[in-house]
Amino acid sequence: MKKKYRYKDIVDYLKDTNLTTVEELVRALNVSPATIRRDLIDLENQGVVRRTHGGVTLNSFVATQLSVQEKNQLFKAEKERISKAAAGRVESGSSIILDAGTTTMEIAKNITHLPLRVITPDLRIALFLSEFKQIEVTMFGGEIDNASQSCVGEHARRLLQSIHTDIAFISSNFWSFEHGVTTPKEAKTALKIDMIGCAEESILVVDSSKYDSFSLFKVAELEQFSEIYTDDGLEKDIREKLKYLNVKLHFM
């Protein structure tokens, strides 16, 4: 079994059990104890799980964010389904914001056939879309956040405060019914708030593995988004709870 699939299976197992042990994971995934221990060390370093004397549990509060390279390895198939569906909301000739992130990068790959104006803080998205002549790309500019390889800071905020776009696609590592969308960095929080504020409608694109985790700074309540695109990995009771929100939900 490939490492990324084991990661997903470990996270899914912890969502069901809340607390587990190496021995239980060995039986559930049918792999060696050494493999499980290595995976748990990797996931703990990424801030996904927390190891305790009693075993291992999901890390509900996350103080830091994963690097782009780390995020690229996780839940790739889910991100591809989410992004393909969300890209269907983009119409020819429209102006959109693509937030920094691996899911929004996948959206970029699905809109290259359209004439568009795209505004993004993400260096990789900007470079990728600049290869297509029918797409006008604008970078936010400003200080570079190394973890996300994207622009943050007051220079980026000034640009956002002077424009109005059709759709803002917002990504997040942390979302929940109770806490909404949160981030570990104040600068990124302010930028996401501005992205939501300057768009006619904002759409949250986020995979289910990030659900029920939160960080220090609040970006928005889930009801501030017009639509949420996620994958079908959420438990039935969570889906039912989310349906109480006045938001159009898509489970891909």
JSON list of C-alpha atoms in Angstrom, two decimals:
[
{"chain": "A", "resi": 1, "resn": "MET", "atom": "CA", "xyz": [0.00, 0.00, 0.00]},
{"chain": "A", "resi": 2, "resn": "LYS", "atom": "CA", "xyz": [1.40, 3.42, -0.96]},
{"chain": "A", "resi": 3, "resn": "LYS", "atom": "CA", "xyz": [2.26, 5.80, 1.84]},
{"chain": "A", "resi": 4, "resn": "LYS", "atom": "CA", "xyz": [-0.36, 8.43, 0.92]},
{"chain": "A", "resi": 5, "resn": "TYR", "atom": "CA", "xyz": [-3.13, 5.82, 1.07]},
{"chain": "A", "resi": 6, "resn": "ARG", "atom": "CA", "xyz": [-1.91, 4.59, 4.46]},
{"chain": "A", "resi": 7, "resn": "TYR", "atom": "CA", "xyz": [-1.99, 8.19, 5.70]},
{"chain": "A", "resi": 8, "resn": "LYS", "atom": "CA", "xyz": [-5.62, 8.49, 4.61]},
{"chain": "A", "resi": 9, "resn": "ASP", "atom": "CA", "xyz": [-6.52, 5.14, 6.19]},
{"chain": "A", "resi": 10, "resn": "ILE", "atom": "CA", "xyz": [-4.86, 6.14, 9.47]},
{"chain": "A", "resi": 11, "resn": "VAL", "atom": "CA", "xyz": [-6.74, 9.45, 9.56]},
{"chain": "A", "resi": 12, "resn": "ASP", "atom": "CA", "xyz": [-10.04, 7.75, 8.69]},
{"chain": "A", "resi": 13, "resn": "TYR", "atom": "CA", "xyz": [-9.47, 5.14, 11.40]},
{"chain": "A", "resi": 14, "resn": "LEU", "atom": "CA", "xyz": [-8.77, 7.86, 13.97]},
{"chain": "A", "resi": 15, "resn": "LYS", "atom": "CA", "xyz": [-11.92, 9.71, 12.99]},
{"chain": "A", "resi": 16, "resn": "ASP", "atom": "CA", "xyz": [-13.86, 6.58, 13.95]},
{"chain": "A", "resi": 17, "resn": "THR", "atom": "CA", "xyz": [-11.95, 5.64, 17.10]},
{"chain": "A", "resi": 18, "resn": "ASN", "atom": "CA", "xyz": [-10.61, 9.02, 18.30]},
{"chain": "A", "resi": 19, "resn": "LEU", "atom": "CA", "xyz": [-7.76, 7.22, 20.12]},
{"chain": "A", "resi": 20, "resn": "THR", "atom": "CA", "xyz": [-5.88, 4.13, 18.93]},
{"chain": "A", "resi": 21, "resn": "THR", "atom": "CA", "xyz": [-2.59, 2.27, 19.31]},
{"chain": "A", "resi": 22, "resn": "VAL", "atom": "CA", "xyz": [0.14, 1.07, 16.98]},
{"chain": "A", "resi": 23, "resn": "GLU", "atom": "CA", "xyz": [-1.05, -2.51, 17.48]},
{"chain": "A", "resi": 24, "resn": "GLU", "atom": "CA", "xyz": [-4.62, -1.66, 16.48]},
{"chain": "A", "resi": 25, "resn": "LEU", "atom": "CA", "xyz": [-3.42, 0.17, 13.37]},
{"chain": "A", "resi": 26, "resn": "VAL", "atom": "CA", "xyz": [-1.21, -2.78, 12.43]},
{"chain": "A", "resi": 27, "resn": "ARG", "atom": "CA", "xyz": [-4.26, -5.07, 12.50]},
{"chain": "A", "resi": 28, "resn": "ALA", "atom": "CA", "xyz": [-6.53, -2.59, 10.73]},
{"chain": "A", "resi": 29, "resn": "LEU", "atom": "CA", "xyz": [-4.12, -1.76, 7.89]},
{"chain": "A", "resi": 30, "resn": "ASN", "atom": "CA", "xyz": [-2.34, -5.13, 7.71]},
{"chain": "A", "resi": 31, "resn": "VAL", "atom": "CA", "xyz": [1.15, -3.62, 7.67]},
{"chain": "A", "resi": 32, "resn": "SER", "atom": "CA", "xyz": [4.17, -3.97, 9.93]},
{"chain": "A", "resi": 33, "resn": "PRO", "atom": "CA", "xyz": [4.59, -2.14, 13.27]},
{"chain": "A", "resi": 34, "resn": "ALA", "atom": "CA", "xyz": [7.72, -0.45, 11.90]},
{"chain": "A", "resi": 35, "resn": "THR", "atom": "CA", "xyz": [5.77, 0.95, 8.95]},
{"chain": "A", "resi": 36, "resn": "ILE", "atom": "CA", "xyz": [3.00, 2.27, 11.19]},
{"chain": "A", "resi": 37, "resn": "ARG", "atom": "CA", "xyz": [5.52, 3.92, 13.53]},
{"chain": "A", "resi": 38, "resn": "ARG", "atom": "CA", "xyz": [7.22, 5.66, 10.60]},
{"chain": "A", "resi": 39, "resn": "ASP", "atom": "CA", "xyz": [3.87, 6.85, 9.26]},
{"chain": "A", "resi": 40, "resn": "LEU", "atom": "CA", "xyz": [2.83, 8.19, 12.67]},
{"chain": "A", "resi": 41, "resn": "ILE", "atom": "CA", "xyz": [6.13, 10.07, 13.01]},
{"chain": "A", "resi": 42, "resn": "ASP", "atom": "CA", "xyz": [5.54, 11.64, 9.57]},
{"chain": "A", "resi": 43, "resn": "LEU", "atom": "CA", "xyz": [1.93, 12.57, 10.39]},
{"chain": "A", "resi": 44, "resn": "GLU", "atom": "CA", "xyz": [2.93, 13.99, 13.76]},
{"chain": "A", "resi": 45, "resn": "ASN", "atom": "CA", "xyz": [5.65, 16.12, 12.13]},
{"chain": "A", "resi": 46, "resn": "GLN", "atom": "CA", "xyz": [2.98, 17.40, 9.72]},
{"chain": "A", "resi": 47, "resn": "GLY", "atom": "CA", "xyz": [0.69, 18.28, 12.63]},
{"chain": "A", "resi": 48, "resn": "VAL", "atom": "CA", "xyz": [-2.02, 15.80, 11.63]},
{"chain": "A", "resi": 49, "resn": "VAL", "atom": "CA", "xyz": [-1.83, 13.47, 14.65]},
{"chain": "A", "resi": 50, "resn": "ARG", "atom": "CA", "xyz": [-0.65, 13.67, 18.25]},
{"chain": "A", "resi": 51, "resn": "ARG", "atom": "CA", "xyz": [1.04, 10.76, 19.98]},
{"chain": "A", "resi": 52, "resn": "THR", "atom": "CA", "xyz": [0.37, 10.32, 23.72]},
{"chain": "A", "resi": 53, "resn": "HIS", "atom": "CA", "xyz": [1.20, 7.73, 26.39]},
{"chain": "A", "resi": 54, "resn": "GLY", "atom": "CA", "xyz": [-2.17, 6.11, 25.68]},
{"chain": "A", "resi": 55, "resn": "GLY", "atom": "CA", "xyz": [-1.70, 5.88, 21.92]},
{"chain": "A", "resi": 56, "resn": "VAL", "atom": "CA", "xyz": [-2.32, 8.27, 19.03]},
{"chain": "A", "resi": 57, "resn": "THR", "atom": "CA", "xyz": [-5.14, 10.70, 18.27]},
{"chain": "A", "resi": 58, "resn": "LEU", "atom": "CA", "xyz": [-6.00, 13.32, 15.67]},
{"chain": "A", "resi": 59, "resn": "ASN", "atom": "CA", "xyz": [-4.59, 16.75, 16.41]},
{"chain": "A", "resi": 60, "resn": "SER", "atom": "CA", "xyz": [-7.72, 18.94, 16.59]},
{"chain": "A", "resi": 61, "resn": "PHE", "atom": "CA", "xyz": [-5.83, 22.17, 17.24]},
{"chain": "A", "resi": 62, "resn": "VAL", "atom": "CA", "xyz": [-3.04, 22.75, 14.73]},
{"chain": "A", "resi": 63, "resn": "ALA", "atom": "CA", "xyz": [-0.51, 25.49, 15.41]},
{"chain": "A", "resi": 64, "resn": "THR", "atom": "CA", "xyz": [1.38, 25.32, 12.11]},
{"chain": "A", "resi": 65, "resn": "GLN", "atom": "CA", "xyz": [0.67, 24.57, 8.46]},
{"chain": "A", "resi": 66, "resn": "LEU", "atom": "CA", "xyz": [2.11, 21.92, 6.17]},
{"chain": "A", "resi": 67, "resn": "SER", "atom": "CA", "xyz": [4.45, 22.81, 3.33]},
{"chain": "A", "resi": 68, "resn": "VAL", "atom": "CA", "xyz": [3.24, 22.62, -0.27]},
{"chain": "A", "resi": 69, "resn": "GLN", "atom": "CA", "xyz": [5.35, 19.51, -0.83]},
{"chain": "A", "resi": 70, "resn": "GLU", "atom": "CA", "xyz": [3.80, 17.78, 2.20]},
{"chain": "A", "resi": 71, "resn": "LYS", "atom": "CA", "xyz": [0.25, 18.72, 1.21]},
{"chain": "A", "resi": 72, "resn": "ASN", "atom": "CA", "xyz": [0.80, 17.48, -2.35]},
{"chain": "A", "resi": 73, "resn": "GLN", "atom": "CA", "xyz": [1.21, 13.95, -1.02]},
{"chain": "A", "resi": 74, "resn": "LEU", "atom": "CA", "xyz": [-2.09, 13.88, 0.88]},
{"chain": "A", "resi": 75, "resn": "PHE", "atom": "CA", "xyz": [-5.60, 13.16, -0.46]},
{"chain": "A", "resi": 76, "resn": "LYS", "atom": "CA", "xyz": [-4.68, 13.87, -4.08]},
{"chain": "A", "resi": 77, "resn": "ALA", "atom": "CA", "xyz": [-7.63, 11.96, -5.61]},
{"chain": "A", "resi": 78, "resn": "GLU", "atom": "CA", "xyz": [-10.11, 13.82, -3.39]},
{"chain": "A", "resi": 79, "resn": "LYS", "atom": "CA", "xyz": [-8.61, 17.18, -4.34]},
{"chain": "A", "resi": 80, "resn": "GLU", "atom": "CA", "xyz": [-8.85, 16.31, -8.02]},
{"chain": "A", "resi": 81, "resn": "ARG", "atom": "CA", "xyz": [-12.57, 15.47, -7.72]},
{"chain": "A", "resi": 82, "resn": "ILE", "atom": "CA", "xyz": [-13.28, 18.62, -5.73]},
{"chain": "A", "resi": 83, "resn": "SER", "atom": "CA", "xyz": [-11.38, 20.90, -8.09]},
{"chain": "A", "resi": 84, "resn": "LYS", "atom": "CA", "xyz": [-12.89, 19.44, -11.25]},
{"chain": "A", "resi": 85, "resn": "ALA", "atom": "CA", "xyz": [-16.40, 20.04, -9.91]},
{"chain": "A", "resi": 86, "resn": "ALA", "atom": "CA", "xyz": [-15.62, 23.52, -8.59]},
{"chain": "A", "resi": 87, "resn": "ALA", "atom": "CA", "xyz": [-14.01, 24.53, -11.89]},
{"chain": "A", "resi": 88, "resn": "GLY", "atom": "CA", "xyz": [-17.38, 23.95, -13.51]},
{"chain": "A", "resi": 89, "resn": "ARG", "atom": "CA", "xyz": [-18.57, 27.14, -11.78]},
{"chain": "A", "resi": 90, "resn": "VAL", "atom": "CA", "xyz": [-16.15, 29.28, -13.80]},
{"chain": "A", "resi": 91, "resn": "GLU", "atom": "CA", "xyz": [-17.63, 30.94, -16.89]},
{"chain": "A", "resi": 92, "resn": "SER", "atom": "CA", "xyz": [-15.81, 32.23, -19.93]},
{"chain": "A", "resi": 93, "resn": "GLY", "atom": "CA", "xyz": [-14.75, 35.87, -19.55]},
{"chain": "A", "resi": 94, "resn": "SER", "atom": "CA", "xyz": [-15.14, 35.99, -15.77]},
{"chain": "A", "resi": 95, "resn": "SER", "atom": "CA", "xyz": [-12.67, 37.24, -13.19]},
{"chain": "A", "resi": 96, "resn": "ILE", "atom": "CA", "xyz": [-11.76, 34.93, -10.32]},
{"chain": "A", "resi": 97, "resn": "ILE", "atom": "CA", "xyz": [-9.49, 34.71, -7.32]},
{"chain": "A", "resi": 98, "resn": "LEU", "atom": "CA", "xyz": [-7.62, 31.48, -6.70]},
{"chain": "A", "resi": 99, "resn": "ASP", "atom": "CA", "xyz": [-6.38, 31.30, -3.12]},
{"chain": "A", "resi": 100, "resn": "ALA", "atom": "CA", "xyz": [-3.03, 29.65, -2.46]},
{"chain": "A", "resi": 101, "resn": "GLY", "atom": "CA", "xyz": [-3.19, 25.89, -2.08]},
{"chain": "A", "resi": 102, "resn": "THR", "atom": "CA", "xyz": [-2.94, 22.47, -3.68]},
{"chain": "A", "resi": 103, "resn": "THR", "atom": "CA", "xyz": [-6.70, 22.22, -4.30]},
{"chain": "A", "resi": 104, "resn": "THR", "atom": "CA", "xyz": [-6.83, 25.62, -6.00]},
{"chain": "A", "resi": 105, "resn": "MET", "atom": "CA", "xyz": [-3.84, 24.57, -8.08]},
{"chain": "A", "resi": 106, "resn": "GLU", "atom": "CA", "xyz": [-5.96, 21.66, -9.30]},
{"chain": "A", "resi": 107, "resn": "ILE", "atom": "CA", "xyz": [-8.75, 24.13, -10.17]},
{"chain": "A", "resi": 108, "resn": "ALA", "atom": "CA", "xyz": [-6.23, 26.06, -12.26]},
{"chain": "A", "resi": 109, "resn": "LYS", "atom": "CA", "xyz": [-5.49, 22.91, -14.26]},
{"chain": "A", "resi": 110, "resn": "ASN", "atom": "CA", "xyz": [-9.19, 22.59, -15.11]},
{"chain": "A", "resi": 111, "resn": "ILE", "atom": "CA", "xyz": [-9.77, 26.12, -16.45]},
{"chain": "A", "resi": 112, "resn": "THR", "atom": "CA", "xyz": [-6.97, 26.50, -18.98]},
{"chain": "A", "resi": 113, "resn": "HIS", "atom": "CA", "xyz": [-9.39, 26.33, -21.92]},
{"chain": "A", "resi": 114, "resn": "LEU", "atom": "CA", "xyz": [-11.24, 29.51, -20.87]},
{"chain": "A", "resi": 115, "resn": "PRO", "atom": "CA", "xyz": [-10.50, 33.21, -21.46]},
{"chain": "A", "resi": 116, "resn": "LEU", "atom": "CA", "xyz": [-10.29, 34.57, -17.90]},
{"chain": "A", "resi": 117, "resn": "ARG", "atom": "CA", "xyz": [-8.80, 37.10, -15.53]},
{"chain": "A", "resi": 118, "resn": "VAL", "atom": "CA", "xyz": [-7.22, 35.28, -12.60]},
{"chain": "A", "resi": 119, "resn": "ILE", "atom": "CA", "xyz": [-5.89, 36.98, -9.46]},
{"chain": "A", "resi": 120, "resn": "THR", "atom": "CA", "xyz": [-3.83, 34.82, -7.12]},
{"chain": "A", "resi": 121, "resn": "PRO", "atom": "CA", "xyz": [-1.25, 35.02, -4.31]},
{"chain": "A", "resi": 122, "resn": "ASP", "atom": "CA", "xyz": [0.11, 31.58, -5.27]},
{"chain": "A", "resi": 123, "resn": "LEU", "atom": "CA", "xyz": [3.43, 31.59, -7.15]},
{"chain": "A", "resi": 124, "resn": "ARG", "atom": "CA", "xyz": [2.89, 28.14, -8.67]},
{"chain": "A", "resi": 125, "resn": "ILE", "atom": "CA", "xyz": [-0.62, 28.95, -9.90]},
{"chain": "A", "resi": 126, "resn": "ALA", "atom": "CA", "xyz": [0.54, 32.24, -11.43]},
{"chain": "A", "resi": 127, "resn": "LEU", "atom": "CA", "xyz": [3.45, 30.62, -13.26]},
{"chain": "A", "resi": 128, "resn": "PHE", "atom": "CA", "xyz": [1.31, 27.74, -14.49]},
{"chain": "A", "resi": 129, "resn": "LEU", "atom": "CA", "xyz": [-1.53, 29.91, -15.86]},
{"chain": "A", "resi": 130, "resn": "SER", "atom": "CA", "xyz": [0.86, 32.44, -17.41]},
{"chain": "A", "resi": 131, "resn": "GLU", "atom": "CA", "xyz": [1.57, 29.83, -20.10]},
{"chain": "A", "resi": 132, "resn": "PHE", "atom": "CA", "xyz": [-1.96, 30.28, -21.52]},
{"chain": "A", "resi": 133, "resn": "LYS", "atom": "CA", "xyz": [-2.36, 33.40, -23.66]},
{"chain": "A", "resi": 134, "resn": "GLN", "atom": "CA", "xyz": [-6.13, 33.70, -23.15]},
{"chain": "A", "resi": 135, "resn": "ILE", "atom": "CA", "xyz": [-5.71, 33.99, -19.37]},
{"chain": "A", "resi": 136, "resn": "GLU", "atom": "CA", "xyz": [-4.72, 37.31, -17.84]},
{"chain": "A", "resi": 137, "resn": "VAL", "atom": "CA", "xyz": [-2.90, 36.62, -14.58]},
{"chain": "A", "resi": 138, "resn": "THR", "atom": "CA", "xyz": [-2.34, 39.09, -11.75]},
{"chain": "A", "resi": 139, "resn": "MET", "atom": "CA", "xyz": [-0.15, 38.29, -8.75]},
{"chain": "A", "resi": 140, "resn": "PHE", "atom": "CA", "xyz": [-0.89, 39.88, -5.39]},
{"chain": "A", "resi": 141, "resn": "GLY", "atom": "CA", "xyz": [2.74, 40.74, -4.74]},
{"chain": "A", "resi": 142, "resn": "GLY", "atom": "CA", "xyz": [4.27, 41.35, -1.34]},
{"chain": "A", "resi": 143, "resn": "GLU", "atom": "CA", "xyz": [6.15, 39.18, 1.14]},
{"chain": "A", "resi": 144, "resn": "ILE", "atom": "CA", "xyz": [6.50, 35.47, 0.31]},
{"chain": "A", "resi": 145, "resn": "ASP", "atom": "CA", "xyz": [5.21, 32.92, 2.82]},
{"chain": "A", "resi": 146, "resn": "ASN", "atom": "CA", "xyz": [7.68, 30.04, 2.49]},
{"chain": "A", "resi": 147, "resn": "ALA", "atom": "CA", "xyz": [5.32, 27.25, 3.62]},
{"chain": "A", "resi": 148, "resn": "SER", "atom": "CA", "xyz": [2.59, 28.04, 1.09]},
{"chain": "A", "resi": 149, "resn": "GLN", "atom": "CA", "xyz": [4.84, 29.65, -1.57]},
{"chain": "A", "resi": 150, "resn": "SER", "atom": "CA", "xyz": [2.41, 32.56, -1.80]},
{"chain": "A", "resi": 151, "resn": "CYS", "atom": "CA", "xyz": [2.28, 36.30, -1.18]},
{"chain": "A", "resi": 152, "resn": "VAL", "atom": "CA", "xyz": [1.04, 37.84, 2.06]},
{"chain": "A", "resi": 153, "resn": "GLY", "atom": "CA", "xyz": [1.16, 41.27, 3.68]},
{"chain": "A", "resi": 154, "resn": "GLU", "atom": "CA", "xyz": [-0.18, 44.79, 3.26]},
{"chain": "A", "resi": 155, "resn": "HIS", "atom": "CA", "xyz": [0.88, 45.14, -0.40]},
{"chain": "A", "resi": 156, "resn": "ALA", "atom": "CA", "xyz": [-1.29, 42.16, -1.31]},
{"chain": "A", "resi": 157, "resn": "ARG", "atom": "CA", "xyz": [-4.18, 43.51, 0.78]},
{"chain": "A", "resi": 158, "resn": "ARG", "atom": "CA", "xyz": [-4.08, 46.89, -0.98]},
{"chain": "A", "resi": 159, "resn": "LEU", "atom": "CA", "xyz": [-4.58, 45.19, -4.35]},
{"chain": "A", "resi": 160, "resn": "LEU", "atom": "CA", "xyz": [-7.58, 43.23, -3.07]},
{"chain": "A", "resi": 161, "resn": "GLN", "atom": "CA", "xyz": [-9.16, 46.32, -1.58]},
{"chain": "A", "resi": 162, "resn": "SER", "atom": "CA", "xyz": [-9.16, 47.98, -5.01]},
{"chain": "A", "resi": 163, "resn": "ILE", "atom": "CA", "xyz": [-10.80, 45.23, -7.11]},
{"chain": "A", "resi": 164, "resn": "HIS", "atom": "CA", "xyz": [-14.08, 43.34, -7.44]},
{"chain": "A", "resi": 165, "resn": "THR", "atom": "CA", "xyz": [-14.22, 39.81, -8.86]},
{"chain": "A", "resi": 166, "resn": "ASP", "atom": "CA", "xyz": [-16.93, 37.33, -9.76]},
{"chain": "A", "resi": 167, "resn": "ILE", "atom": "CA", "xyz": [-15.78, 34.39, -7.62]},
{"chain": "A", "resi": 168, "resn": "ALA", "atom": "CA", "xyz": [-13.17, 33.82, -4.94]},
{"chain": "A", "resi": 169, "resn": "PHE", "atom": "CA", "xyz": [-12.14, 30.19, -4.46]},
{"chain": "A", "resi": 170, "resn": "ILE", "atom": "CA", "xyz": [-10.90, 29.92, -0.90]},
{"chain": "A", "resi": 171, "resn": "SER", "atom": "CA", "xyz": [-8.82, 27.02, 0.41]},
{"chain": "A", "resi": 172, "resn": "SER", "atom": "CA", "xyz": [-8.13, 26.08, 4.01]},
{"chain": "A", "resi": 173, "resn": "ASN", "atom": "CA", "xyz": [-6.27, 23.54, 6.12]},
{"chain": "A", "resi": 174, "resn": "PHE", "atom": "CA", "xyz": [-8.72, 23.98, 8.98]},
{"chain": "A", "resi": 175, "resn": "TRP", "atom": "CA", "xyz": [-12.52, 23.99, 8.93]},
{"chain": "A", "resi": 176, "resn": "SER", "atom": "CA", "xyz": [-15.34, 22.86, 11.19]},
{"chain": "A", "resi": 177, "resn": "PHE", "atom": "CA", "xyz": [-19.01, 23.48, 11.95]},
{"chain": "A", "resi": 178, "resn": "GLU", "atom": "CA", "xyz": [-18.14, 25.05, 15.30]},
{"chain": "A", "resi": 179, "resn": "HIS", "atom": "CA", "xyz": [-15.07, 27.12, 14.40]},
{"chain": "A", "resi": 180, "resn": "GLY", "atom": "CA", "xyz": [-15.63, 27.88, 10.71]},
{"chain": "A", "resi": 181, "resn": "VAL", "atom": "CA", "xyz": [-12.47, 28.50, 8.68]},
{"chain": "A", "resi": 182, "resn": "THR", "atom": "CA", "xyz": [-9.29, 29.29, 10.63]},
{"chain": "A", "resi": 183, "resn": "THR", "atom": "CA", "xyz": [-5.58, 29.72, 9.90]},
{"chain": "A", "resi": 184, "resn": "PRO", "atom": "CA", "xyz": [-2.38, 29.61, 11.99]},
{"chain": "A", "resi": 185, "resn": "LYS", "atom": "CA", "xyz": [-1.07, 32.96, 10.71]},
{"chain": "A", "resi": 186, "resn": "GLU", "atom": "CA", "xyz": [-2.60, 36.41, 11.19]},
{"chain": "A", "resi": 187, "resn": "ALA", "atom": "CA", "xyz": [-1.28, 37.71, 7.85]},
{"chain": "A", "resi": 188, "resn": "LYS", "atom": "CA", "xyz": [-2.98, 34.91, 5.89]},
{"chain": "A", "resi": 189, "resn": "THR", "atom": "CA", "xyz": [-6.19, 35.45, 7.84]},
{"chain": "A", "resi": 190, "resn": "ALA", "atom": "CA", "xyz": [-6.42, 39.10, 6.82]},
{"chain": "A", "resi": 191, "resn": "LEU", "atom": "CA", "xyz": [-5.71, 38.19, 3.20]},
{"chain": "A", "resi": 192, "resn": "LYS", "atom": "CA", "xyz": [-8.42, 35.52, 3.05]},
{"chain": "A", "resi": 193, "resn": "ILE", "atom": "CA", "xyz": [-10.93, 37.91, 4.62]},
{"chain": "A", "resi": 194, "resn": "ASP", "atom": "CA", "xyz": [-10.13, 40.47, 1.91]},
{"chain": "A", "resi": 195, "resn": "MET", "atom": "CA", "xyz": [-10.46, 37.84, -0.83]},
{"chain": "A", "resi": 196, "resn": "ILE", "atom": "CA", "xyz": [-13.93, 36.96, 0.44]},
{"chain": "A", "resi": 197, "resn": "GLY", "atom": "CA", "xyz": [-14.85, 40.62, 0.74]},
{"chain": "A", "resi": 198, "resn": "CYS", "atom": "CA", "xyz": [-13.93, 41.65, -2.80]},
{"chain": "A", "resi": 199, "resn": "ALA", "atom": "CA", "xyz": [-15.78, 38.83, -4.60]},
{"chain": "A", "resi": 200, "resn": "GLU", "atom": "CA", "xyz": [-19.40, 38.65, -5.69]},
{"chain": "A", "resi": 201, "resn": "GLU", "atom": "CA", "xyz": [-19.48, 35.16, -4.20]},
{"chain": "A", "resi": 202, "resn": "SER", "atom": "CA", "xyz": [-16.95, 33.06, -2.33]},
{"chain": "A", "resi": 203, "resn": "ILE", "atom": "CA", "xyz": [-16.62, 29.29, -2.59]},
{"chain": "A", "resi": 204, "resn": "LEU", "atom": "CA", "xyz": [-14.79, 27.11, -0.08]},
{"chain": "A", "resi": 205, "resn": "VAL", "atom": "CA", "xyz": [-12.84, 24.20, -1.62]},
{"chain": "A", "resi": 206, "resn": "VAL", "atom": "CA", "xyz": [-11.48, 21.83, 1.02]},
{"chain": "A", "resi": 207, "resn": "ASP", "atom": "CA", "xyz": [-11.05, 18.08, 1.46]},
{"chain": "A", "resi": 208, "resn": "SER", "atom": "CA", "xyz": [-12.68, 16.16, 4.30]},
{"chain": "A", "resi": 209, "resn": "SER", "atom": "CA", "xyz": [-9.40, 15.28, 6.05]},
{"chain": "A", "resi": 210, "resn": "LYS", "atom": "CA", "xyz": [-9.14, 18.90, 7.19]},
{"chain": "A", "resi": 211, "resn": "TYR", "atom": "CA", "xyz": [-12.58, 18.86, 8.80]},
{"chain": "A", "resi": 212, "resn": "ASP", "atom": "CA", "xyz": [-12.92, 19.21, 12.59]},
{"chain": "A", "resi": 213, "resn": "SER", "atom": "CA", "xyz": [-9.51, 20.83, 13.02]},
{"chain": "A", "resi": 214, "resn": "PHE", "atom": "CA", "xyz": [-8.95, 24.46, 13.88]},
{"chain": "A", "resi": 215, "resn": "SER", "atom": "CA", "xyz": [-6.17, 26.97, 14.39]},
{"chain": "A", "resi": 216, "resn": "LEU", "atom": "CA", "xyz": [-5.66, 30.32, 16.10]},
{"chain": "A", "resi": 217, "resn": "PHE", "atom": "CA", "xyz": [-7.09, 32.97, 13.75]},
{"chain": "A", "resi": 218, "resn": "LYS", "atom": "CA", "xyz": [-10.68, 33.10, 12.49]},
{"chain": "A", "resi": 219, "resn": "VAL", "atom": "CA", "xyz": [-11.29, 33.78, 8.78]},
{"chain": "A", "resi": 220, "resn": "ALA", "atom": "CA", "xyz": [-15.04, 33.23, 8.38]},
{"chain": "A", "resi": 221, "resn": "GLU", "atom": "CA", "xyz": [-18.04, 31.25, 9.47]},
{"chain": "A", "resi": 222, "resn": "LEU", "atom": "CA", "xyz": [-19.02, 28.52, 7.02]},
{"chain": "A", "resi": 223, "resn": "GLU", "atom": "CA", "xyz": [-22.27, 30.36, 6.29]},
{"chain": "A", "resi": 224, "resn": "GLN", "atom": "CA", "xyz": [-20.31, 33.26, 4.81]},
{"chain": "A", "resi": 225, "resn": "PHE", "atom": "CA", "xyz": [-19.60, 31.08, 1.77]},
{"chain": "A", "resi": 226, "resn": "SER", "atom": "CA", "xyz": [-22.18, 30.63, -0.97]},
{"chain": "A", "resi": 227, "resn": "GLU", "atom": "CA", "xyz": [-20.99, 27.09, -1.69]},
{"chain": "A", "resi": 228, "resn": "ILE", "atom": "CA", "xyz": [-18.70, 24.46, -0.19]},
{"chain": "A", "resi": 229, "resn": "TYR", "atom": "CA", "xyz": [-17.01, 21.78, -2.30]},
{"chain": "A", "resi": 230, "resn": "THR", "atom": "CA", "xyz": [-15.58, 18.84, -0.37]},
{"chain": "A", "resi": 231, "resn": "ASP", "atom": "CA", "xyz": [-15.24, 15.09, -0.89]},
{"chain": "A", "resi": 232, "resn": "ASP", "atom": "CA", "xyz": [-17.45, 12.20, 0.20]},
{"chain": "A", "resi": 233, "resn": "GLY", "atom": "CA", "xyz": [-15.18, 11.21, 3.09]},
{"chain": "A", "resi": 234, "resn": "LEU", "atom": "CA", "xyz": [-17.22, 13.04, 5.72]},
{"chain": "A", "resi": 235, "resn": "GLU", "atom": "CA", "xyz": [-19.24, 10.88, 8.10]},
{"chain": "A", "resi": 236, "resn": "LYS", "atom": "CA", "xyz": [-23.02, 10.82, 7.65]},
{"chain": "A", "resi": 237, "resn": "ASP", "atom": "CA", "xyz": [-23.70, 12.66, 10.92]},
{"chain": "A", "resi": 238, "resn": "ILE", "atom": "CA", "xyz": [-21.31, 15.46, 9.91]},
{"chain": "A", "resi": 239, "resn": "ARG", "atom": "CA", "xyz": [-23.00, 15.81, 6.53]},
{"chain": "A", "resi": 240, "resn": "GLU", "atom": "CA", "xyz": [-26.38, 16.07, 8.24]},
{"chain": "A", "resi": 241, "resn": "LYS", "atom": "CA", "xyz": [-25.07, 18.75, 10.60]},
{"chain": "A", "resi": 242, "resn": "LEU", "atom": "CA", "xyz": [-23.61, 20.76, 7.72]},
{"chain": "A", "resi": 243, "resn": "LYS", "atom": "CA", "xyz": [-26.98, 20.68, 5.95]},
{"chain": "A", "resi": 244, "resn": "TYR", "atom": "CA", "xyz": [-28.31, 23.02, 8.64]},
{"chain": "A", "resi": 245, "resn": "LEU", "atom": "CA", "xyz": [-26.07, 25.73, 7.20]},
{"chain": "A", "resi": 246, "resn": "ASN", "atom": "CA", "xyz": [-27.50, 28.13, 4.64]},
{"chain": "A", "resi": 247, "resn": "VAL", "atom": "CA", "xyz": [-24.81, 27.05, 2.16]},
{"chain": "A", "resi": 248, "resn": "LYS", "atom": "CA", "xyz": [-24.97, 24.95, -1.00]},
{"chain": "A", "resi": 249, "resn": "LEU", "atom": "CA", "xyz": [-22.98, 21.78, -0.28]},
{"chain": "A", "resi": 250, "resn": "HIS", "atom": "CA", "xyz": [-21.23, 19.53, -2.82]},
{"chain": "A", "resi": 251, "resn": "PHE", "atom": "CA", "xyz": [-19.84, 16.14, -1.72]},
{"chain": "A", "resi": 252, "resn": "MET", "atom": "CA", "xyz": [-17.63, 14.88, -4.54]}
]
